[in-house]
Short mmCIF file of C-alpha atoms in Angstrom, two decimals:
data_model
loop_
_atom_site.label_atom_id
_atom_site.label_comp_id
_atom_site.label_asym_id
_atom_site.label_seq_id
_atom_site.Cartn_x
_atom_site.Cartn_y
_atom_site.Cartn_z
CA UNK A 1 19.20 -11.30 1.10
CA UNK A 2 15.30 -10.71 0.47
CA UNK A 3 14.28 -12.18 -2.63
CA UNK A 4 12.85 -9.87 -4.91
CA UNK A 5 9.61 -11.52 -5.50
CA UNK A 6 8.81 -10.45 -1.53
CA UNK A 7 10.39 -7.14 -1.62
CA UNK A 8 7.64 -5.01 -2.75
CA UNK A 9 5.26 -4.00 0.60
CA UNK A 10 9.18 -3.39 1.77
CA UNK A 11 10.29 -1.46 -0.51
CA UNK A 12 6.62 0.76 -0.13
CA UNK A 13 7.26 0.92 3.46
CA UNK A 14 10.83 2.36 2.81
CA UNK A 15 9.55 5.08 -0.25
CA UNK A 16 6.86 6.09 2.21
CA UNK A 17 9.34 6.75 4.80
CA UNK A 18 12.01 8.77 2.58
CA UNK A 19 8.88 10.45 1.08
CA UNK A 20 7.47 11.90 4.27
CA UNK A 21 10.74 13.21 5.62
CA UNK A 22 11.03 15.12 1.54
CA UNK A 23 7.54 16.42 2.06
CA UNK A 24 7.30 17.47 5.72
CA UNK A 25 4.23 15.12 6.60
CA UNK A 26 1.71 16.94 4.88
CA UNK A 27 0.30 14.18 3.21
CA UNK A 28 -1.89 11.82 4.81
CA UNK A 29 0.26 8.84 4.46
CA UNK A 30 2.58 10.27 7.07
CA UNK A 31 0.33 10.43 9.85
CA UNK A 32 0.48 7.40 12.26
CA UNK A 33 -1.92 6.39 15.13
CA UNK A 34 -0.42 9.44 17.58
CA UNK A 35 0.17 11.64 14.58
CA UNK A 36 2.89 13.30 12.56
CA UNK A 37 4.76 14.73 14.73
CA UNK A 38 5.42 11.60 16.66
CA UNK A 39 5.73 9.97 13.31
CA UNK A 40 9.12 12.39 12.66
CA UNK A 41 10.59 10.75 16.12
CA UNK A 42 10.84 7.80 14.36
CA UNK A 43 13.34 5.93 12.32
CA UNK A 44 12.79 3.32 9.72
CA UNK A 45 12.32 0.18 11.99
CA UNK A 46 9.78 2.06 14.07
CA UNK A 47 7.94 3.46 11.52
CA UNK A 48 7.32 0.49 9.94
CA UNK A 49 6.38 -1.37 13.65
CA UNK A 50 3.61 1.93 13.39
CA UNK A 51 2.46 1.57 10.08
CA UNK A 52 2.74 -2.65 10.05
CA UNK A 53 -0.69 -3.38 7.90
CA UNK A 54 -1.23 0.07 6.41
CA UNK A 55 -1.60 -2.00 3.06
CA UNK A 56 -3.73 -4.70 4.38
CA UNK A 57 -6.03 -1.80 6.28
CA UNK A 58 -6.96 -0.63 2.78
CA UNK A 59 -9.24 -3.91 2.19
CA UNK A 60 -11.26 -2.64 5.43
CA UNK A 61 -14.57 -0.94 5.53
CA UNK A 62 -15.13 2.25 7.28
CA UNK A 63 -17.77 3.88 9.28
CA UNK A 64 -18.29 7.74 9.71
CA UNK A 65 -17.10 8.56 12.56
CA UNK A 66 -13.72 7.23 10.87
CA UNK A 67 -13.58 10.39 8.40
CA UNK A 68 -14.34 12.29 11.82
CA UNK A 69 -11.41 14.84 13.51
CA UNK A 70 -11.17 12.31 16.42
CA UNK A 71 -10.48 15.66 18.20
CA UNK A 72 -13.80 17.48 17.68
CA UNK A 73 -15.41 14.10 16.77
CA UNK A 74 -16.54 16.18 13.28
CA UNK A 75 -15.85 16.16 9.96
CA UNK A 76 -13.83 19.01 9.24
CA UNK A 77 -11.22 18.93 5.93
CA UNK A 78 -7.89 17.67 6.19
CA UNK A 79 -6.06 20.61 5.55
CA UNK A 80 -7.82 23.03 8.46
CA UNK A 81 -6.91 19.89 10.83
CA UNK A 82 -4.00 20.21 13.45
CA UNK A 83 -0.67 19.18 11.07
CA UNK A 84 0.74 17.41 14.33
CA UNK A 85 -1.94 15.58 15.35
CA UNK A 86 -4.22 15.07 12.65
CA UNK A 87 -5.33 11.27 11.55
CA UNK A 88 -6.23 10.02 8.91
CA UNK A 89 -9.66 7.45 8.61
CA UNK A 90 -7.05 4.37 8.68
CA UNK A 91 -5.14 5.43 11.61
CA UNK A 92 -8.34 6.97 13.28
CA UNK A 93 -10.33 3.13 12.88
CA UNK A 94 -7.49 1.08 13.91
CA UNK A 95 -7.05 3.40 17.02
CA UNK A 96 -10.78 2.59 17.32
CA UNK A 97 -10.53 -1.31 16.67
CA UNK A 98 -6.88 -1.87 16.76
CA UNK A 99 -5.10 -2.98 13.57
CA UNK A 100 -5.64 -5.75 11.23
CA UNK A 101 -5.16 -9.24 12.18
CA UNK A 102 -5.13 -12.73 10.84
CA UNK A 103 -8.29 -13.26 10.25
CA UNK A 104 -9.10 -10.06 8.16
CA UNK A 105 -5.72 -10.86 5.86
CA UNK A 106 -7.91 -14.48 5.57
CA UNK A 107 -11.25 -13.22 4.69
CA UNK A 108 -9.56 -10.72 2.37
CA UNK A 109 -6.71 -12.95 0.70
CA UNK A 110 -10.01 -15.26 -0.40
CA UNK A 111 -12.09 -12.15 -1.53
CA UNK A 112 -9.50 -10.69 -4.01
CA UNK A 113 -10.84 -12.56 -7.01
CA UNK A 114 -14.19 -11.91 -6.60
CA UNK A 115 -13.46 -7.85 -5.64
CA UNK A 116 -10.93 -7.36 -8.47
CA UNK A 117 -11.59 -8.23 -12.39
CA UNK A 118 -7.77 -7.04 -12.87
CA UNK A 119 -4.61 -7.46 -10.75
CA UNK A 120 -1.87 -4.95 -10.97
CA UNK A 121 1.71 -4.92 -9.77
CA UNK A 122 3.34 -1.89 -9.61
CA UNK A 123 6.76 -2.75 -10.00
CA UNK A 124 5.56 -4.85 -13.14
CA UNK A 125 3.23 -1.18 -13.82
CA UNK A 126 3.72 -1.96 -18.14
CA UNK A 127 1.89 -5.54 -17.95
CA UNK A 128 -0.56 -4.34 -15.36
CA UNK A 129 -1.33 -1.43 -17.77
CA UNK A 130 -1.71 -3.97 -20.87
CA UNK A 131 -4.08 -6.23 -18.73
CA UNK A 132 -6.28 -3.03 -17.20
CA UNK A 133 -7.04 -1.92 -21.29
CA UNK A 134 -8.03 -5.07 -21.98
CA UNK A 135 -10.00 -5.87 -19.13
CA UNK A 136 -11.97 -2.51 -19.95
CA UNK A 137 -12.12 -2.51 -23.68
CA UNK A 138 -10.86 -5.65 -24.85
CA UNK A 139 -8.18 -4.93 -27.02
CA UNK A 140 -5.20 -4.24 -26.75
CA UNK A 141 -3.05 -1.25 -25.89
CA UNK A 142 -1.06 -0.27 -28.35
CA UNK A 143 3.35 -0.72 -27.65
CA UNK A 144 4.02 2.84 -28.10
CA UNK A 145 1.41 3.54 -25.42
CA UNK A 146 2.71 0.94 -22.95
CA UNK A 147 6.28 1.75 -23.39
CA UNK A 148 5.51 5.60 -22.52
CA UNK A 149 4.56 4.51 -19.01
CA UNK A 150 6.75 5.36 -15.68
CA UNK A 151 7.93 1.86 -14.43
CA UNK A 152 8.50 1.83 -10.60
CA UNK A 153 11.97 0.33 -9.48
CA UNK A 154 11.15 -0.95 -6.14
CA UNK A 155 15.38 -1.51 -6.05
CA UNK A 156 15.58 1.90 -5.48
CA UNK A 157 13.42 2.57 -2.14
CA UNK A 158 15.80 0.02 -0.87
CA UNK A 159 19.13 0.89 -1.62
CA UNK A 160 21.42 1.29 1.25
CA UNK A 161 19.40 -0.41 3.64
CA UNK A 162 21.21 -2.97 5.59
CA UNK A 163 19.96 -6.62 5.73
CA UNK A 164 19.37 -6.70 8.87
CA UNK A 165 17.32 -3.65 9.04
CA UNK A 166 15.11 -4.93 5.55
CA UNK A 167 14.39 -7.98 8.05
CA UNK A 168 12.95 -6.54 10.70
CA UNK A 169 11.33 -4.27 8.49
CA UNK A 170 10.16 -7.31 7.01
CA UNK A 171 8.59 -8.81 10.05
CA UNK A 172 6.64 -5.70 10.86
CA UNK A 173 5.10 -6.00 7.78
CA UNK A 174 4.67 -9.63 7.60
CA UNK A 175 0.68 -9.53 7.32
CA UNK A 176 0.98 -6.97 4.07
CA UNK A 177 3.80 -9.30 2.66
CA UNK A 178 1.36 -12.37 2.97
CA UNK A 179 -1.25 -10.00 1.62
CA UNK A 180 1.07 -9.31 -1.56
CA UNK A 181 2.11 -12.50 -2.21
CA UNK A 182 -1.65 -13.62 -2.46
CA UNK A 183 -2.17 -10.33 -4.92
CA UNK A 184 1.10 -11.57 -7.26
CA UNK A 185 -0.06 -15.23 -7.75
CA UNK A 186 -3.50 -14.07 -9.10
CA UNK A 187 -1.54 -11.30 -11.28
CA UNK A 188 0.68 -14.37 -12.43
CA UNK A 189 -2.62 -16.30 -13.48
CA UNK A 190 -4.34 -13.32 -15.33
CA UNK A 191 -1.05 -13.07 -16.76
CA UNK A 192 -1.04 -16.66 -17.31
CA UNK A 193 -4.80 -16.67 -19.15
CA UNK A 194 -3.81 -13.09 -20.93
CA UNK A 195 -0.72 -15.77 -23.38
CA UNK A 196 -2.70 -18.75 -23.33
CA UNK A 197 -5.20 -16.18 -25.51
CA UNK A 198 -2.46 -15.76 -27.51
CA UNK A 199 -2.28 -12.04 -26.57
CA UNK A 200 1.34 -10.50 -25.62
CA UNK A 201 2.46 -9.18 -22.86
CA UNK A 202 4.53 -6.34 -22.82
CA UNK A 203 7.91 -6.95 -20.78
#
């Protein structure tokens, strides 16, 4: 069983995949490093062997020619691109440079806390919301306010996915899980600091 504390760049990985497949790869997210339409060969393992550190290759600056049609080698918009082939920046740089590795989830994992004043976790979207308002105003947002928000279920991307598939699904994306993990312990200190102020967190 995967714990649910580690489920989350899993359970991303699994939304993105149902998502695509609802919206006919139109959206950027569903283009890999040979395209959609390869992308829509794939099943769920595969894709997520393709897509491995998309969140990790977020963290990563880009140059130009990255934002570039690699097939005219010039900007031209998204939407007037080939819908087969077209790639986005992230797919575009890491067929320039290959994909993340090691030492970028390093550097990265010790930059967080200096990049990021606030934290947030999506599936825990109501205290990331509380600590964002106070971060920016410093007060607090009112209950009625938090309470309206949509919560993400990360449960649900999952459902009916065997064990062993969430495994190796989980070892594809074993760079964004170490990635997350680093991202939830500082969220559990600023959540930490947020009650020792004697402020509450909304549950």
């Amino acid at each position: 069983e995967v714990k649910k504390k580690s489920i989350e760049p899993i359970a991303r990985i699994v939304s993105e995949y149902k998502y695509c497949h609802a919206v006919y790869f139109a959206d950027q997210c569903c283009s890999g490093r040979h395209g959609a339409a390869h992308m829509r060969t794939l099943g769920l393992v595969q894709w997520a062997e393709e897509k491995n550190t998309f969140m990790l290759e977020h963290f990563i600056g880009f140059t130009r020619q990255d934002w570039h049609d690699h097939h005219t080698e010039v900007y031209v918009p998204w939407h007037r691109r080939n819908h087969k082939m077209r790639l986005n920046p992230i797919e575009t740089r890491r067929n320039r440079q290959g994909s993340a590795n090691a030492a970028d989830l390093h550097f990265i994992v010790g930059q967080l806390e200096k990049w990021f004043a606030v934290i947030g976790i999506t599936e825990r979207f109501k205290e990331s919301v509380a600590l964002f308002a106070y971060a920016l105003t410093g007060t607090l947002i009112p209950n009625t306010t938090v309470a309206s928000v949509h919560t993400h279920n990360q449960n649900t991307s999952t459902m009916a996915i065997g064990n062993h598939t969430l495994e190796r699904v989980k070892a594809a994306v074993h760079f964004d899980m170490a990635l997350y993990q680093s991202a939830l312990a500082l969220f559990e200190r600023q959540i930490t600091a947020f009650e020792q102020r004697g402020l509450r967190v909304p549950a």
